[in-house]
């Protein structure tokens, strides 16, 4: 038998796994070379352990339960645990402890999992809300945080449009609820910050506030003080935060799981019922208390079992006001709030009911309490008493009313209270969803789901509730294992590593055992009226010694054991059938339907005879949850309670290790260790193990990555590792943990070997140096003796050499001075030639500029002549137009019609305002009026001409005004030169003309029964109407001409300003000059 050669030696300090104290530091007392299983005898070293040790006796341990101790481990600090060269339980635990001591409570494991240590203090600077902007702005200096996980999930969602989920787990008191609120607050602020639209941001902020205000309500009705946690969530929840295509928050929807209904009626010592009971009793005023028949907490049986009515640092009255405020914000009406508080008060009073025997049945002792409870529920007191103390049972085809014993009546009372409270809690969830769910009114493009659920539980006595909780955790761990393993394999593929040899312990069989074995079996037992022990016998027959995940102890007849990923748990089956049925007396259900309060009468849901058992219902909920999570990209926050004392700055190695195991963090380590757990970049691997490489042919020190990669390949080949033990990736060396240990042993051996060689070399080098030193001393002495003997000859030769060197130095200096003189002459000549060339070019340039100026002057003169010629032509045209204007004026006095326009296809040809005016005056005087149809055509043409004139004047005026203001001098001019009506403001005086423009003039038909005289009157009225229309057209034209004249006067004024200024030469002749001359002539003639 060959002797065992291990990694460790006697006297060596190591970490070792202690059954009670987890990983602690000890010293190896002895090594048994013939027994590999228990080769090491290790004794704890109290001086090197921060926690007290339960047992200091030596232990015989296998090598797998040891880990090398070094002072460097006490400095271990990584933001991401996967950045460590070797991922081991010891390194993980040490790193978390070192960071916790520095108040660094978040540590990443890869990009999707964060370990969050509950500090039990929220004064740590980097977790304050004012630091949130650093994460939103993606500062590179930020520490790991729950915000980091939330930020990563949000940005992946907006970039890839893939739904995300964040799964927050941990034991009671680990900080899950606070972690969930932290993530919600961050996502709310981040999603509101991405839009610049103030209305969208305001709407999103209101929605975000509503989502955040759900927390006080849910905590009030679903949280309670326990021995482990002062604010323990007694239910699980999955919140879906809904976002639009841009990532702006739209709303939310939530699911709740496994409310602990038993806490409604009783609690353990040192614990409390749900917060709302104490908040309602402390926060109501005297009048409200009287209405709800409330007194003080000590008076109610269902909340005084724990004998704990106050919590340090908690003001129940203030908390109640916060709950009411939150209800108002979320959208619960005052009537709904009153109904909810009535039910809470009713539960308190119901649980005070006492029963006494009455023959074979029972009756209620305290009638006042009965009246109070029935009044709060708006029920008849007699009906409530009857439903609690009796029930209908089936006897053949008949129903018989059977009285209940006091114990059975108490059970009915408890079931009724639990059902009312549970239904109220579910109603609150539905109401919140109704008010926050955006899918009814908006398109929800993506969501981020937040899961806050119980962590894995293993107590001294574990019942049906623990099975449901651990079933959920087992299933979620399966999702996590699968996702983590896939990511691990994906990294291997990216590095070019063959991952076919990488496996991990799958827990699918354990999940199937619970889902199809335990749940199906207990459901069948409930339907067949079997007992708890029938159920236990069934599952033992199915799985005992047939499944590696199932076991049972022959000494404990009431238990079975499931081997979960986090450890073995023994379950006590007493009461499981009743807990799984969770039935309510049908008489009590029917009783609630008779309540005069509509809220209460509709509260309990009728599931009929096909109601699922608790286990069935939870399995369906869990399958939906898992399906949703599997459709998303998951992220994880594992919350850890560092010490059971719930005080800051306290760290228990055992406590933390147990939670790391139960939360699946150690399973992550296990997956990595079963794969290539050691992953070292080429440079790090080379510099650590190059001592092995020194024997190879290539002894040069590697500088580049390619050289280091080649050296790494040579080292792996040199030690004889196959692909199962180690592989070379694109940037890293991948090794199994045992291969890494072997490599460390080889490295240690090489270091010892080379240390011997180095020591021998150093001794040889020292001897050589001493010999060289003696030779130098001898040589120096011989030189001194020779110098003394030939001193004069040596001095003479030295002087001769110095003289020769002086003569040579002077010669070189003369030659250098001559060279510099010649170079200076050459430089000056080159500068003269360049200067003369530059002067010639400048002369040519000046002559060219003069020539260009002469050309420019000549062109300006030509332009001036053209302008003068244009002005001359323009003046000639003005004279011709003025002559024409004078002729028009003379014609206006002629007594005959001057109509020179005609109607062609409904359009007027050859029309002008002045001619139309003359023609109308002539026709009015001679009683040759235009007909109604002609008036319509004429009016439309007048309006068209007026608008055209006004628009042209406007255009000219705007041009001149702008030119005058910007070019001549910046001074405001008279505003509102031309009314916006374009001269039409006097046009609407006549309703008849309005009718012509906007519709036809309606002439009523003459009644045949009328007399001839009435027909003549109608004709006269029509003629008068036509006359008035002709006159109004004249007025319209007059008004238009007057406004036209006013506009032209303004234009002429501006033109005069321009004409008298030095800027006149820049004006081009145009129609405005003609207008100016016309106006001047008119003014002169007047």
PDB file of C-alpha atoms in Angstrom, residues 577-670:
ATOM      1  CA  UNK A 577     -54.875  17.104   5.744  1.00  0.00           C
ATOM      2  CA  UNK A 578     -56.878  19.839   7.486  1.00  0.00           C
ATOM      3  CA  UNK A 579     -54.340  22.517   6.557  1.00  0.00           C
ATOM      4  CA  UNK A 580     -54.442  21.423   2.941  1.00  0.00           C
ATOM      5  CA  UNK A 581     -58.276  21.405   2.822  1.00  0.00           C
ATOM      6  CA  UNK A 582     -58.552  24.874   4.432  1.00  0.00           C
ATOM      7  CA  UNK A 583     -62.354  24.632   4.366  1.00  0.00           C
ATOM      8  CA  UNK A 584     -64.892  27.026   5.834  1.00  0.00           C
ATOM      9  CA  UNK A 585     -68.275  25.895   7.204  1.00  0.00           C
ATOM     10  CA  UNK A 586     -70.737  26.461   4.355  1.00  0.00           C
ATOM     11  CA  UNK A 587     -73.227  27.960   6.825  1.00  0.00           C
ATOM     12  CA  UNK A 588     -70.715  30.710   7.683  1.00  0.00           C
ATOM     13  CA  UNK A 589     -70.091  31.369   3.991  1.00  0.00           C
ATOM     14  CA  UNK A 590     -73.852  31.731   3.359  1.00  0.00           C
ATOM     15  CA  UNK A 591     -74.165  33.921   6.437  1.00  0.00           C
ATOM     16  CA  UNK A 592     -71.785  36.554   4.996  1.00  0.00           C
ATOM     17  CA  UNK A 593     -74.072  36.853   1.951  1.00  0.00           C
ATOM     18  CA  UNK A 594     -76.833  38.164   4.254  1.00  0.00           C
ATOM     19  CA  UNK A 595     -74.687  41.069   5.518  1.00  0.00           C
ATOM     20  CA  UNK A 596     -76.220  44.511   5.071  1.00  0.00           C
ATOM     21  CA  UNK A 597     -72.739  45.770   4.175  1.00  0.00           C
ATOM     22  CA  UNK A 598     -72.225  45.196   0.425  1.00  0.00           C
ATOM     23  CA  UNK A 599     -68.452  45.030   0.906  1.00  0.00           C
ATOM     24  CA  UNK A 600     -68.732  42.128   3.365  1.00  0.00           C
ATOM     25  CA  UNK A 601     -71.478  40.284   1.489  1.00  0.00           C
ATOM     26  CA  UNK A 602     -69.295  40.157  -1.657  1.00  0.00           C
ATOM     27  CA  UNK A 603     -66.024  39.478   0.168  1.00  0.00           C
ATOM     28  CA  UNK A 604     -65.866  35.665   0.347  1.00  0.00           C
ATOM     29  CA  UNK A 605     -65.646  33.906  -3.013  1.00  0.00           C
ATOM     30  CA  UNK A 606     -67.760  30.826  -3.708  1.00  0.00           C
ATOM     31  CA  UNK A 607     -65.445  28.259  -5.269  1.00  0.00           C
ATOM     32  CA  UNK A 608     -68.098  25.583  -5.232  1.00  0.00           C
ATOM     33  CA  UNK A 609     -67.385  21.907  -4.746  1.00  0.00           C
ATOM     34  CA  UNK A 610     -64.408  21.984  -7.133  1.00  0.00           C
ATOM     35  CA  UNK A 611     -62.294  24.181  -4.893  1.00  0.00           C
ATOM     36  CA  UNK A 612     -58.574  23.362  -5.123  1.00  0.00           C
ATOM     37  CA  UNK A 613     -56.682  22.317  -2.048  1.00  0.00           C
ATOM     38  CA  UNK A 614     -53.989  24.647  -0.731  1.00  0.00           C
ATOM     39  CA  UNK A 615     -51.229  22.500  -2.230  1.00  0.00           C
ATOM     40  CA  UNK A 616     -52.964  22.286  -5.621  1.00  0.00           C
ATOM     41  CA  UNK A 617     -53.639  26.011  -5.706  1.00  0.00           C
ATOM     42  CA  UNK A 618     -50.056  26.834  -4.745  1.00  0.00           C
ATOM     43  CA  UNK A 619     -48.662  24.439  -7.349  1.00  0.00           C
ATOM     44  CA  UNK A 620     -50.667  26.234 -10.059  1.00  0.00           C
ATOM     45  CA  UNK A 621     -49.537  29.641  -8.797  1.00  0.00           C
ATOM     46  CA  UNK A 622     -45.933  28.464  -8.663  1.00  0.00           C
ATOM     47  CA  UNK A 623     -46.062  27.035 -12.191  1.00  0.00           C
ATOM     48  CA  UNK A 624     -47.390  30.354 -13.517  1.00  0.00           C
ATOM     49  CA  UNK A 625     -44.642  32.186 -11.595  1.00  0.00           C
ATOM     50  CA  UNK A 626     -41.910  29.874 -12.932  1.00  0.00           C
ATOM     51  CA  UNK A 627     -43.265  30.193 -16.460  1.00  0.00           C
ATOM     52  CA  UNK A 628     -43.149  33.989 -16.138  1.00  0.00           C
ATOM     53  CA  UNK A 629     -39.611  33.963 -14.710  1.00  0.00           C
ATOM     54  CA  UNK A 630     -38.398  31.562 -17.415  1.00  0.00           C
ATOM     55  CA  UNK A 631     -39.691  33.994 -20.055  1.00  0.00           C
ATOM     56  CA  UNK A 632     -37.501  36.741 -18.585  1.00  0.00           C
ATOM     57  CA  UNK A 633     -33.812  37.333 -18.004  1.00  0.00           C
ATOM     58  CA  UNK A 634     -33.420  36.753 -14.249  1.00  0.00           C
ATOM     59  CA  UNK A 635     -31.318  38.720 -11.759  1.00  0.00           C
ATOM     60  CA  UNK A 636     -30.868  37.731  -8.113  1.00  0.00           C
ATOM     61  CA  UNK A 637     -30.422  39.457  -4.765  1.00  0.00           C
ATOM     62  CA  UNK A 638     -29.607  37.051  -1.915  1.00  0.00           C
ATOM     63  CA  UNK A 639     -30.253  38.803   1.403  1.00  0.00           C
ATOM     64  CA  UNK A 640     -28.170  37.612   4.375  1.00  0.00           C
ATOM     65  CA  UNK A 641     -28.713  38.313   8.082  1.00  0.00           C
ATOM     66  CA  UNK A 642     -25.148  38.537   9.470  1.00  0.00           C
ATOM     67  CA  UNK A 643     -26.053  37.824  13.100  1.00  0.00           C
ATOM     68  CA  UNK A 644     -29.177  36.593  14.954  1.00  0.00           C
ATOM     69  CA  UNK A 645     -28.931  39.468  17.457  1.00  0.00           C
ATOM     70  CA  UNK A 646     -30.301  41.926  14.824  1.00  0.00           C
ATOM     71  CA  UNK A 647     -27.652  44.490  15.830  1.00  0.00           C
ATOM     72  CA  UNK A 648     -25.149  46.403  13.668  1.00  0.00           C
ATOM     73  CA  UNK A 649     -21.463  45.473  13.261  1.00  0.00           C
ATOM     74  CA  UNK A 650     -21.965  41.845  14.311  1.00  0.00           C
ATOM     75  CA  UNK A 651     -20.934  38.955  12.028  1.00  0.00           C
ATOM     76  CA  UNK A 652     -21.504  35.280  12.797  1.00  0.00           C
ATOM     77  CA  UNK A 653     -19.571  32.898  10.538  1.00  0.00           C
ATOM     78  CA  UNK A 654     -21.942  30.009  11.267  1.00  0.00           C
ATOM     79  CA  UNK A 655     -25.077  32.111  10.726  1.00  0.00           C
ATOM     80  CA  UNK A 656     -23.829  33.550   7.438  1.00  0.00           C
ATOM     81  CA  UNK A 657     -22.561  30.180   6.193  1.00  0.00           C
ATOM     82  CA  UNK A 658     -25.913  28.513   6.854  1.00  0.00           C
ATOM     83  CA  UNK A 659     -27.703  31.259   4.919  1.00  0.00           C
ATOM     84  CA  UNK A 660     -25.230  31.137   2.046  1.00  0.00           C
ATOM     85  CA  UNK A 661     -26.008  27.455   1.836  1.00  0.00           C
ATOM     86  CA  UNK A 662     -29.804  27.821   2.121  1.00  0.00           C
ATOM     87  CA  UNK A 663     -29.916  30.733  -0.336  1.00  0.00           C
ATOM     88  CA  UNK A 664     -28.105  28.730  -2.997  1.00  0.00           C
ATOM     89  CA  UNK A 665     -24.982  30.877  -3.024  1.00  0.00           C
ATOM     90  CA  UNK A 666     -22.850  27.895  -2.057  1.00  0.00           C
ATOM     91  CA  UNK A 667     -24.586  25.942  -4.796  1.00  0.00           C
ATOM     92  CA  UNK A 668     -23.207  28.566  -7.175  1.00  0.00           C
ATOM     93  CA  UNK A 669     -19.742  27.892  -5.777  1.00  0.00           C
ATOM     94  CA  UNK A 670     -20.370  24.177  -6.101  1.00  0.00           C
TER      95      UNK A 670
END
